[in-house]
Short mmCIF file of C-alpha atoms and ligand atoms in Angstrom, two decimals:
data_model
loop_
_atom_site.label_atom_id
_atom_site.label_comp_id
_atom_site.label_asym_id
_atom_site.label_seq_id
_atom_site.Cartn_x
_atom_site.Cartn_y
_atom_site.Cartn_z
CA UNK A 1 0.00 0.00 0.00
CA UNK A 2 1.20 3.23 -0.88
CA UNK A 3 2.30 5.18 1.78
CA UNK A 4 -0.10 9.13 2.57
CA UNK A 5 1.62 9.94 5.90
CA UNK A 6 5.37 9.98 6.50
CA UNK A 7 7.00 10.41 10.47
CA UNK A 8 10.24 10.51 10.96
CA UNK A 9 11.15 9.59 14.75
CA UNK A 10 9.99 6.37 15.35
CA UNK A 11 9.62 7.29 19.33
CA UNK A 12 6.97 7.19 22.10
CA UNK A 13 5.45 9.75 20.37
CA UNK A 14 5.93 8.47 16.37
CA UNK A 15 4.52 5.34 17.11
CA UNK A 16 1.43 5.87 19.22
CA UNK A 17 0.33 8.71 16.02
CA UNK A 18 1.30 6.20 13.44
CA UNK A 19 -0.83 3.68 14.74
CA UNK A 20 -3.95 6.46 14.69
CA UNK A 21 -3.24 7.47 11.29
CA UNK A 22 -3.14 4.11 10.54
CA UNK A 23 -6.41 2.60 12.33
CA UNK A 24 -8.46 5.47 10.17
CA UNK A 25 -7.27 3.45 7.56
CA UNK A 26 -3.80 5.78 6.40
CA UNK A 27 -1.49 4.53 5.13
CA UNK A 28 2.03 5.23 7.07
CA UNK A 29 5.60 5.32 6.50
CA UNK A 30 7.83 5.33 9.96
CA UNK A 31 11.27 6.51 9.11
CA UNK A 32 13.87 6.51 12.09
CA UNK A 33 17.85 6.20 11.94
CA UNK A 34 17.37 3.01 14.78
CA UNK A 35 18.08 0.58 11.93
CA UNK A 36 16.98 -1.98 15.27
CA UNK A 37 13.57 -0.25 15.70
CA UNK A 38 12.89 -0.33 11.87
CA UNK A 39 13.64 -4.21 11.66
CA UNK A 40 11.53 -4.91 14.42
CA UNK A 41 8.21 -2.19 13.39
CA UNK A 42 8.36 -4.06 10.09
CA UNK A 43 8.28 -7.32 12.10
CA UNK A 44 4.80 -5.77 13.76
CA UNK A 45 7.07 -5.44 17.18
CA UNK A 46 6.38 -2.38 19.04
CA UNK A 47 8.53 -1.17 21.57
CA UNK A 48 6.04 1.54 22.92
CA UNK A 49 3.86 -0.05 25.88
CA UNK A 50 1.00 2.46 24.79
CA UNK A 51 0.63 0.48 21.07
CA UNK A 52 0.96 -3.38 22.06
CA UNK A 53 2.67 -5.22 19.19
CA UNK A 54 -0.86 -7.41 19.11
CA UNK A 55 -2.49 -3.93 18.11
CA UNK A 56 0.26 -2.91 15.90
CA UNK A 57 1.22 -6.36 13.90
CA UNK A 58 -2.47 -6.21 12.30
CA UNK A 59 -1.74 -3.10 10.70
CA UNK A 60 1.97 -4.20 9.35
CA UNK A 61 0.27 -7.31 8.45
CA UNK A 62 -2.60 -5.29 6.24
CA UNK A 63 0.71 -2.74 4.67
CA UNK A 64 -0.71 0.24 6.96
CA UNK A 65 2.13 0.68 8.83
CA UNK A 66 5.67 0.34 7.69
CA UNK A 67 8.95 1.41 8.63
CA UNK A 68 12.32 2.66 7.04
CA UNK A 69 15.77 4.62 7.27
CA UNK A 70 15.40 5.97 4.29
CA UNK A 71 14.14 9.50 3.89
CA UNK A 72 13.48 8.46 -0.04
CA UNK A 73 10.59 7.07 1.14
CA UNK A 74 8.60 10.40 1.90
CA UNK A 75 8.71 11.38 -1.66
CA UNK A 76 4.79 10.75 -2.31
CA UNK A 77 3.47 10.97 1.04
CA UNK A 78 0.82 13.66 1.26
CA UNK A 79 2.08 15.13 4.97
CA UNK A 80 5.50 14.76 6.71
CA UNK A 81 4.88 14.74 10.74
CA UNK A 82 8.21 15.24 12.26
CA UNK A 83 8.21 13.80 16.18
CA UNK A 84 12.24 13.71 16.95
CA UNK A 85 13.71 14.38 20.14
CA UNK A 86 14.26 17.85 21.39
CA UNK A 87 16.86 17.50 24.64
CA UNK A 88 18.47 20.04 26.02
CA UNK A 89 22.46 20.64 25.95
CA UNK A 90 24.72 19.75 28.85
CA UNK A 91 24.37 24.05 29.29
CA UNK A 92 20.92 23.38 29.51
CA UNK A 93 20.23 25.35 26.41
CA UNK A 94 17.88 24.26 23.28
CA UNK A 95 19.35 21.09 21.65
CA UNK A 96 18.16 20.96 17.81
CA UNK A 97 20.75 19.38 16.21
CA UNK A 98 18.36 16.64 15.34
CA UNK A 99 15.57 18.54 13.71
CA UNK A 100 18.12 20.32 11.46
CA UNK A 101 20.05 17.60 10.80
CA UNK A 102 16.45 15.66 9.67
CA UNK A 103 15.24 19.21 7.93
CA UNK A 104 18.25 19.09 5.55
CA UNK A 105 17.40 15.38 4.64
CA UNK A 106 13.93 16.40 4.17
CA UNK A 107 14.56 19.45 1.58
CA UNK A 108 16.43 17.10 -0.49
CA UNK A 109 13.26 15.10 -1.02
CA UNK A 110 10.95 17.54 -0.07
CA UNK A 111 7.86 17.83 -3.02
CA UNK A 112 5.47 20.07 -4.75
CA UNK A 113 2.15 20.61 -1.97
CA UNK A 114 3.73 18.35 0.47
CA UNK A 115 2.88 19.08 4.33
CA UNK A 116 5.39 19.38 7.09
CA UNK A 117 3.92 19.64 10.59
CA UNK A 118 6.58 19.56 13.20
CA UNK A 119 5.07 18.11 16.50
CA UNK A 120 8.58 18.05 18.86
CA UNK A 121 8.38 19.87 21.64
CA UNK A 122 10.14 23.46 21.41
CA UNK A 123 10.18 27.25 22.07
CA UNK A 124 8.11 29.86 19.71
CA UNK A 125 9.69 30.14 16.62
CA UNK A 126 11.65 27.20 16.32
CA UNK A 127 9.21 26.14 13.12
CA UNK A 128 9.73 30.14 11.10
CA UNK A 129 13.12 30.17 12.45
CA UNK A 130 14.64 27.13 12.20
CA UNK A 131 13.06 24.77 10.21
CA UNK A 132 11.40 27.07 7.58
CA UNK A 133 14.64 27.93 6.09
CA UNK A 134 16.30 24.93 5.65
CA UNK A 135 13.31 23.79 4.07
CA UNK A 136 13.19 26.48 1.45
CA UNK A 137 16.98 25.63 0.11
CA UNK A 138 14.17 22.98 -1.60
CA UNK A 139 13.12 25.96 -3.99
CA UNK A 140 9.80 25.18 -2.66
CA UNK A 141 8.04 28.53 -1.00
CA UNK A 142 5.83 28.21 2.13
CA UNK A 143 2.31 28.60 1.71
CA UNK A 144 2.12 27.93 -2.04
CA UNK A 145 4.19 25.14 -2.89
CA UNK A 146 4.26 23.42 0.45
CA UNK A 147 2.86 23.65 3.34
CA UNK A 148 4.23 24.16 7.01
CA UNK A 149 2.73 24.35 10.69
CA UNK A 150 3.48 23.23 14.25
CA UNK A 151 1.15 20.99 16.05
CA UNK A 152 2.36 19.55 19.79
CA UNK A 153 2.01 16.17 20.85
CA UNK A 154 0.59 16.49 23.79
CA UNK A 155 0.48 12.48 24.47
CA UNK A 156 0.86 10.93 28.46
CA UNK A 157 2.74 7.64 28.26
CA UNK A 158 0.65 4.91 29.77
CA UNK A 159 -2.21 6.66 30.30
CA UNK A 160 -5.55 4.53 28.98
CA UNK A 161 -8.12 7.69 29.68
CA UNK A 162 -6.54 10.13 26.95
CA UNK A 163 -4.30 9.10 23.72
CA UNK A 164 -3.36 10.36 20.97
CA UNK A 165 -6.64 9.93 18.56
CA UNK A 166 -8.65 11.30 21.96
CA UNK A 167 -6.39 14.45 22.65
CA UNK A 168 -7.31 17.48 20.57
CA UNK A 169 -4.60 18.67 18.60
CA UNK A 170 -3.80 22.51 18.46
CA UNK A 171 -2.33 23.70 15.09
CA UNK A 172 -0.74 26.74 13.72
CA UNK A 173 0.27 26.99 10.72
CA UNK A 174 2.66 29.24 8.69
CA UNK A 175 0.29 30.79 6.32
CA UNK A 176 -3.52 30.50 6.40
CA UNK A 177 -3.12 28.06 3.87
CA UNK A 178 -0.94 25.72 6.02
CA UNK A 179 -3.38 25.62 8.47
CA UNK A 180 -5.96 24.17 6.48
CA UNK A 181 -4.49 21.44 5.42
CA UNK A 182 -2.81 20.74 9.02
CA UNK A 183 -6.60 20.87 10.30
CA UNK A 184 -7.50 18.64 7.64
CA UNK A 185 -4.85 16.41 7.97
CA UNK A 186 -5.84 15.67 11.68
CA UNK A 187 -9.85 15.84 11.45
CA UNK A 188 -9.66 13.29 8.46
CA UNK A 189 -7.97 10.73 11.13
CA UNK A 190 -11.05 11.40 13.49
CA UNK A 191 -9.04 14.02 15.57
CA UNK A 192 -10.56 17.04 17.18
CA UNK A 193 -8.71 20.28 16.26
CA UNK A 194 -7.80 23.76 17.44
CA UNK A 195 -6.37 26.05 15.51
CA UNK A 196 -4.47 28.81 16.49
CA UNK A 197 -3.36 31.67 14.91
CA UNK A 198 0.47 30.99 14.10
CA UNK A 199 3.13 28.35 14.62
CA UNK A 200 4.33 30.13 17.61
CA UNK A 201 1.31 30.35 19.53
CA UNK A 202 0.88 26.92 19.12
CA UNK A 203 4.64 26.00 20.17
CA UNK A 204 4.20 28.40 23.62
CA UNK A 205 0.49 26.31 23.79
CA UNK A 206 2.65 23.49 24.59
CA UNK A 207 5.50 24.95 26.63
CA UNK A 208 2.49 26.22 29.18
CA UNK A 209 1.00 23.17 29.54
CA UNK A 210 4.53 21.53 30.40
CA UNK A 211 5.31 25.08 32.57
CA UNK A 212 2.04 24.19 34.82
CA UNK A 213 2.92 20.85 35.82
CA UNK A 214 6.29 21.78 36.58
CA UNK A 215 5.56 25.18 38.87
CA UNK A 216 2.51 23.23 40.54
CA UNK A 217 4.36 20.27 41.47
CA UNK A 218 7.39 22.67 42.66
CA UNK A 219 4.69 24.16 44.80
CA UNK A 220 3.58 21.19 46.54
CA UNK A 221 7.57 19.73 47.14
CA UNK A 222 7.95 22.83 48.63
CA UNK A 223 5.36 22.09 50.79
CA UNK A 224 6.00 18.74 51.59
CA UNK A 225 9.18 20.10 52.87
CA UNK A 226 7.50 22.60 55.06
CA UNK A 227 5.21 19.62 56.27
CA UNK A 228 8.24 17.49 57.32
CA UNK A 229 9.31 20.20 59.36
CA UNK A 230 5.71 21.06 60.98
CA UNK A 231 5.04 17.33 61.36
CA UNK A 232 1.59 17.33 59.06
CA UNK A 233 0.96 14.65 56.89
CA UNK A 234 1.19 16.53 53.24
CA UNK A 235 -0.53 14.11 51.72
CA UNK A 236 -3.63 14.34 53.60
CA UNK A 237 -3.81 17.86 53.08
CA UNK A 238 -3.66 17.66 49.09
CA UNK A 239 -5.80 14.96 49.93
CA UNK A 240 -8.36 17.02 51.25
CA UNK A 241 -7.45 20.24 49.09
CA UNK A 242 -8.94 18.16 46.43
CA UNK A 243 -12.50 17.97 47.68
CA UNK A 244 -13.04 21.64 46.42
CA UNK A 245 -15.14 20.52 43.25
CA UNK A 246 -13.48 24.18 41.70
CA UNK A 247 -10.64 26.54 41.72
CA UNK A 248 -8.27 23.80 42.59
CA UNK A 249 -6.34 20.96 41.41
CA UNK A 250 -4.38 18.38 42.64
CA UNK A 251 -0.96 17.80 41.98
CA UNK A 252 0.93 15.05 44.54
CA UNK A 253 4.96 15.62 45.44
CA UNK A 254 7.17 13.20 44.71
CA UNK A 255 11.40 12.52 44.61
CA UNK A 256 11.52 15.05 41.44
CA UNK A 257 10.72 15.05 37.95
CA UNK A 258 11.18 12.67 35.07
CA UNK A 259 10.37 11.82 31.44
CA UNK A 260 11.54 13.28 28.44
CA UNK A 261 9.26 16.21 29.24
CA UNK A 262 8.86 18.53 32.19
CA UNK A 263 12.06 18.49 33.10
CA UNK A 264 13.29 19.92 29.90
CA UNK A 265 10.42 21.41 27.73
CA UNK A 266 9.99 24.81 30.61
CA UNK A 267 13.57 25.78 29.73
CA UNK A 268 13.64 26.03 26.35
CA UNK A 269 10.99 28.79 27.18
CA UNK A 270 13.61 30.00 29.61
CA UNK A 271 16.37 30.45 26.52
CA UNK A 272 13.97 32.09 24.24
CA UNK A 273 12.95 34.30 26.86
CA UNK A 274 16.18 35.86 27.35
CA UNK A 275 16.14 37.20 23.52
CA UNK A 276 13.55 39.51 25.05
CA UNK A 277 15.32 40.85 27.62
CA UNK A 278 12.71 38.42 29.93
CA UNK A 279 13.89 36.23 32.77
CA UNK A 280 11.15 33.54 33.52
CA UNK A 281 11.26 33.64 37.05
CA UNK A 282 9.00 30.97 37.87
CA UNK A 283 10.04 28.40 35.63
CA UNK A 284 13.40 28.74 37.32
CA UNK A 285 12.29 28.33 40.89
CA UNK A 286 10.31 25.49 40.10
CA UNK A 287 13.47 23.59 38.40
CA UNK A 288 15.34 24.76 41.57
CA UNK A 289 12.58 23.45 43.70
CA UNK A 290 12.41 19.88 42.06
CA UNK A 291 15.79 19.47 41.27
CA UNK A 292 16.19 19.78 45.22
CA UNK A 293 13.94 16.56 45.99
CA UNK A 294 15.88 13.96 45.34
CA UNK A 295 18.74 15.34 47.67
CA UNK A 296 15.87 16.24 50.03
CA UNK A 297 14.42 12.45 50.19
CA UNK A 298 18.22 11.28 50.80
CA UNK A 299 18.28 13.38 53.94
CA UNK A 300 14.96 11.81 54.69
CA UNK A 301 15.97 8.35 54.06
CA UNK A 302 18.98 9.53 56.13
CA UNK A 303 16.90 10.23 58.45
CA UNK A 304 14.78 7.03 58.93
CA UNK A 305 18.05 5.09 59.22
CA UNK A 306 19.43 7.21 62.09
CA UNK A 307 16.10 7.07 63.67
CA UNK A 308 15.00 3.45 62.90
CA UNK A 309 17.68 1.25 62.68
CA UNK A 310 20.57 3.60 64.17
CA UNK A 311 22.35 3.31 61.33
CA UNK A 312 24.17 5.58 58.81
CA UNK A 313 23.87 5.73 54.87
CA UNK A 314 27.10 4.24 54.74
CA UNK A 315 27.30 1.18 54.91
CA UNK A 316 23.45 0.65 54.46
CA UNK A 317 21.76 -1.70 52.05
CA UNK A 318 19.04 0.38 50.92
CA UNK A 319 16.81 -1.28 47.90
CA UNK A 320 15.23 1.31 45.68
CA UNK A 321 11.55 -0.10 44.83
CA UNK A 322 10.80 1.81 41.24
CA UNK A 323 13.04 3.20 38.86
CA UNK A 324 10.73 4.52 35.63
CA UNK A 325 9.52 7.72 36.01
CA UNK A 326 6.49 7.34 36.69
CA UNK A 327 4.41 4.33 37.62
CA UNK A 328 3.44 1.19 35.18
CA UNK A 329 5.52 2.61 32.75
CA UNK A 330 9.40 0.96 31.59
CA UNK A 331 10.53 4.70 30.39
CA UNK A 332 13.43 5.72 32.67
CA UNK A 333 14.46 9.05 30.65
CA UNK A 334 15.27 11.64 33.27
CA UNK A 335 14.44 9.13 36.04
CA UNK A 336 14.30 11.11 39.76
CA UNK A 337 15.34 7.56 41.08
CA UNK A 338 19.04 8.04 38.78
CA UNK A 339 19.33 10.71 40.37
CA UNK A 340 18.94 9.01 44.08
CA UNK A 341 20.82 5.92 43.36
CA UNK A 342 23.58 8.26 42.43
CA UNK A 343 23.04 9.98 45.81
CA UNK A 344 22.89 7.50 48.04
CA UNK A 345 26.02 5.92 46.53
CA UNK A 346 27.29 9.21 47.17
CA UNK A 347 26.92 8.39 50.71
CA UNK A 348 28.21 4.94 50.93
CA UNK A 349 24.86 3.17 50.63
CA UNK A 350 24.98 -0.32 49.16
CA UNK A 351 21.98 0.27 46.16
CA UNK A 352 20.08 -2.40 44.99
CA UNK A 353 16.91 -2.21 42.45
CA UNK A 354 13.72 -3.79 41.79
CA UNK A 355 11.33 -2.68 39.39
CA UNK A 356 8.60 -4.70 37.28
CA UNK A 357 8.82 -2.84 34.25
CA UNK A 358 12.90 -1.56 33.98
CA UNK A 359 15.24 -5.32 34.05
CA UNK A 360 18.23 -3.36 33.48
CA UNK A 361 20.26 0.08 34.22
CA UNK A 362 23.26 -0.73 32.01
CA UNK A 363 24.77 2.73 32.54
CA UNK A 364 24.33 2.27 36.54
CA UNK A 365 25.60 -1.22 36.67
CA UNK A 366 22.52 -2.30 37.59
CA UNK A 367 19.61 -5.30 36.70
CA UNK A 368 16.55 -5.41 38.92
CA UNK A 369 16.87 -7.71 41.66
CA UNK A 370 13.76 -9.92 43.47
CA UNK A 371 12.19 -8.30 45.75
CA UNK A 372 13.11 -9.26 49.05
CA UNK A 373 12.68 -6.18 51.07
CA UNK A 374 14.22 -8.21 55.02
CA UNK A 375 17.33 -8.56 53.04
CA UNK A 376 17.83 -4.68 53.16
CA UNK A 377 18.12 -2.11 56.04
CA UNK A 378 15.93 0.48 54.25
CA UNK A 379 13.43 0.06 51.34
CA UNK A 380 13.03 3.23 49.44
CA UNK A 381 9.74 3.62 47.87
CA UNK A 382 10.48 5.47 44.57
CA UNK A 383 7.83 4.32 41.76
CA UNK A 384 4.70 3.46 42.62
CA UNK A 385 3.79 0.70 40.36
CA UNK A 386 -0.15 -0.69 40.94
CA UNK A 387 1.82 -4.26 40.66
CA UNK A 388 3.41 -4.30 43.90
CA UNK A 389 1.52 -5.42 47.15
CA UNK A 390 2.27 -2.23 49.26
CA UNK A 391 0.81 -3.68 52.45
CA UNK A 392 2.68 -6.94 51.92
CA UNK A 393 5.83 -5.19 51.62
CA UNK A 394 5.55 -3.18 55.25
CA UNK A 395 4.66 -6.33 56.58
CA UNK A 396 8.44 -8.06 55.14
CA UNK A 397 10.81 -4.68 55.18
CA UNK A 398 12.44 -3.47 58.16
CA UNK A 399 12.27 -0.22 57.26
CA UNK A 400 10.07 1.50 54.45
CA UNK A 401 10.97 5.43 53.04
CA UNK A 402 7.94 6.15 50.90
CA UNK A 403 8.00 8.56 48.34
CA UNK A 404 4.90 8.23 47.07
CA UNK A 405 1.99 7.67 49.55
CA UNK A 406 2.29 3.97 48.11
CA UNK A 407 1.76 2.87 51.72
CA UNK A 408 -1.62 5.26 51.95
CA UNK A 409 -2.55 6.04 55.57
CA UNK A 410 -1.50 3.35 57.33
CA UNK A 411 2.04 4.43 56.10
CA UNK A 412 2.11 6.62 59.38
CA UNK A 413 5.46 7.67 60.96
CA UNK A 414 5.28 4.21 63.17
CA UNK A 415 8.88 4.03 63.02
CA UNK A 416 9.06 1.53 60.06
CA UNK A 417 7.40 3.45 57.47
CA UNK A 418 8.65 7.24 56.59
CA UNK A 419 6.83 9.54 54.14
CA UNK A 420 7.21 12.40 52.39
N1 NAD B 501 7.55 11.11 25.24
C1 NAD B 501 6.54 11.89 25.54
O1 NAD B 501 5.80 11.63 26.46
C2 NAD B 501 6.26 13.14 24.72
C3 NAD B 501 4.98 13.72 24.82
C4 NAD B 501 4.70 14.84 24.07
C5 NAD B 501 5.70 15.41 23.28
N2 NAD B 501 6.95 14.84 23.23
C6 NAD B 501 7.95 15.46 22.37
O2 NAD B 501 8.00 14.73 21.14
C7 NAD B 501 9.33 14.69 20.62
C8 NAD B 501 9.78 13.26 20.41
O3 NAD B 501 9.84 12.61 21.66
P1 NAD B 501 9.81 11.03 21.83
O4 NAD B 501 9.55 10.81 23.28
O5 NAD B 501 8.89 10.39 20.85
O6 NAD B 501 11.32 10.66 21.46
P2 NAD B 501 11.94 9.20 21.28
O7 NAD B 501 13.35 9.30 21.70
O8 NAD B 501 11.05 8.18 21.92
O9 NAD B 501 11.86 8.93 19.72
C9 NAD B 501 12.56 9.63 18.78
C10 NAD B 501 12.98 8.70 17.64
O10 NAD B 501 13.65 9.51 16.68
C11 NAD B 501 14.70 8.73 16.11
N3 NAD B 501 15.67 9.64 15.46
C12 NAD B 501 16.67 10.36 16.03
N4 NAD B 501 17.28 11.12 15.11
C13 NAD B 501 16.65 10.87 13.92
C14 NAD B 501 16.81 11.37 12.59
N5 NAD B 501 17.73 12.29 12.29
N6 NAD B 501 15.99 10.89 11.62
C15 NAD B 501 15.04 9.96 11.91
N7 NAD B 501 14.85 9.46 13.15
C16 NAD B 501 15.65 9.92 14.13
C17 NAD B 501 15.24 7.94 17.28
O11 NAD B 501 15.94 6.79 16.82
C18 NAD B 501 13.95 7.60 18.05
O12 NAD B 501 13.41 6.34 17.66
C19 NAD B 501 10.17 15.48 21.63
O13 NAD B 501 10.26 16.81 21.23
C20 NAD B 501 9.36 15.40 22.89
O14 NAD B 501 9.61 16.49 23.76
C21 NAD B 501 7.22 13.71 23.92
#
């Protein structure tokens, strides 16, 4: 079947739209560099958790989906999504080495009233900036003989409620004209759409939505730290916070953030800003404040050693339960628990791992071990996955640090369980 859709980045965000395009009967083209990841797409194998290979093999099987390194292959799609990776530097300043380094391919083969939509995560005016001129060394021109707009995914790994087909997309395009046929694009695959007004709007649409998670989970680590000190139980007062049916929403504190996103996405608005002579002053208190939490939850596992087994870090086997991200998910990109392990090695601690979803953390030495929480002196709760038996595991540890209410109520300060 002849391929209508190209994306390049065969990721946790590629996938999971290729497989929509693809179930309202579009034919797709994947292309990614992972030679690996194209064998095994075109072998129905998917290694996203969010599109099970049993969902995606059907539409390999049927010549929906395929996948390829070769950018050749986009020559008579209709639309060219581009979902590659967007990190930031070791400076912490916008990485986009790989979306200009996969714009140049593309304005070799770029073709007469093709679409580009660029759906990485990035600051306003990465899409007129940056890619819009290395697309034009195609001797194509924007809004007449191709087309160009910026669309975010806004996609939650692992979460069942909202994917990508359910999740309205918000599109701005170039020109007029490049909107229209990004709106079509997406309400012809049965997705609701936005539009908005230019590419930047809709890049800073994104970079908001990223921004609020990040300042309103900064605002309740800040109070769990305040909590520790007072002696109240933060989690019951979040707990209760959230019986306000309005003006409020919950948000739950944790060892620090993770994922490929809010970690990263708030300070590429933090570069761009400074062009303007702006400093974005609460973006960069809420890094501050959740970059602090992992080194706050080794004092507190500190802590709970001193106090419960009269012991130091040193020296201490300490088994870190959870290592994803987040919970019932394998992704361990910017992992709060990496950042732990490292601390409390720091220390002296002895670090094992176990975690359902994650055997392996090649670059920490590391494969999860069973779970045998009597065989350590401390038993860090890190990643709550809905897998473990919480209650079970009090009963067997000696001593439980839990960073994630895992342990609910009966978690108390009772001298073998510690929470945040
Ligand atoms: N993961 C998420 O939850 C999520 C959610 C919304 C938005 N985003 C954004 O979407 C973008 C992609 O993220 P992701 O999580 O899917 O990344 P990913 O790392 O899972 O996937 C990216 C893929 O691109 C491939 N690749 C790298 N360079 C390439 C090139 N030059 N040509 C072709 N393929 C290449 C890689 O091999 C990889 O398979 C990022 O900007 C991210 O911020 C991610």
């Amino acid at each position: 079947m002849k391929p209508e859709i190209a994306i390049i980045g065969a990721g946790y965000v590629g996938i999971p739209l290729a497989y929509t395009f693809a179930e309202a009967g579009r034919p797709v083209v994947l292309v990614d560099v992972n030679g690996e990841r194209v064998e095994e797409l075109n072998r129905g194998v998917s290694a996203i958790k969010d599109v099970p290979s049993e969902r995606l093999a059907p539409l390999v099987e049927r010549g929906l989906v395929r996948a390829t390194s070769e950018y050749g292959a986009i020559r008579d799609v209709e639309a060219i999504l581009v979902a590659l990776p967007t990190p930031l530097s070791p400076q912490r300043e916008p990485d986009l080495s790989i979306i200009r380094a996969a714009a140049a391919e593309l304005a070799e083969v770029l073709q007469r009233d093709q679409l580009v939509v660029l759906e990485s995560t990035t600051y306003p005016g990465t899409t007129r900036e940056v890619l819009l001129p290395i697309l034009e060394t195609s001797g194509l021109t924007v809004g007449e003989s191709f087309f160009l707009a910026y669309s975010p995914e806004r996609v939650d790994p692992g979460r069942e409620d909202f994917t990508t087909k359910t999740t309205p997309k918000v599109v701005g395009g170039v020109t007029d004209a490049c909107t229209s046929r990004a709106v079509d694009l997406y309400e012809r695959a049965g997705i609701d759409v936005h539009p908005v007004s230019s590419p930047e709007a809709s890049e800073l649409t994104k970079l908001l939505e990223n921004i609020f998670r990040s300042v309103n989970i900064a605002l309740v680590n800040e109070l769990a730290q305040l909590c520790d000190r007072m002696g109240i139980d933060v989690w019951e007062v979040v707990e209760a916070a959230a019986t306000k049916p309005f003006g409020f929403m919950s948000f739950r504190p944790g060892p620090g953030l993770g994922g490929h996103c809010i970690p990263i996405d708030p300070f590429y608005l933090t570069w761009k800003a400074r062009e303007f002579d702006f400093y974005t002053e609460f973006i960069e208190l809420a890094g501050k404040v959740n970059e602090n939490m992992p080194y706050f939850c080794r004092s507190l596992i500190s802590q709970a050693l001193n106090h419960g087994k009269e012991r130091s870090l040193k020296g201490s086997k300490v088994l870190v339960l959870g290592v994803a991200y987040k919970a019932d998910i394998d992704d361990v990109r910017e992992s709060p628990a990496l950042k732990l392990i490292e601390l409390l090695r720091n220390a002296g601690s002895d670090v094992a791992y176990h975690d359902p979803h994650v055997a392996e953390l090649p670059e920490h030495g590391l494969a999860s071990v069973a779970l045998e929480p009597h065989a350590y002196d401390c038993v860090a709760i890190v990643t709550a996955h809905s897998s473990i038996d919480y209650e079970d595991l009090v009963e067997r540890a000696e001593l439980v640090v839990d960073l994630r209410n895992a342990t609910g109520r009966n978690g108390a300060r009772n001298g073998k369980v510690w929470k945040l």
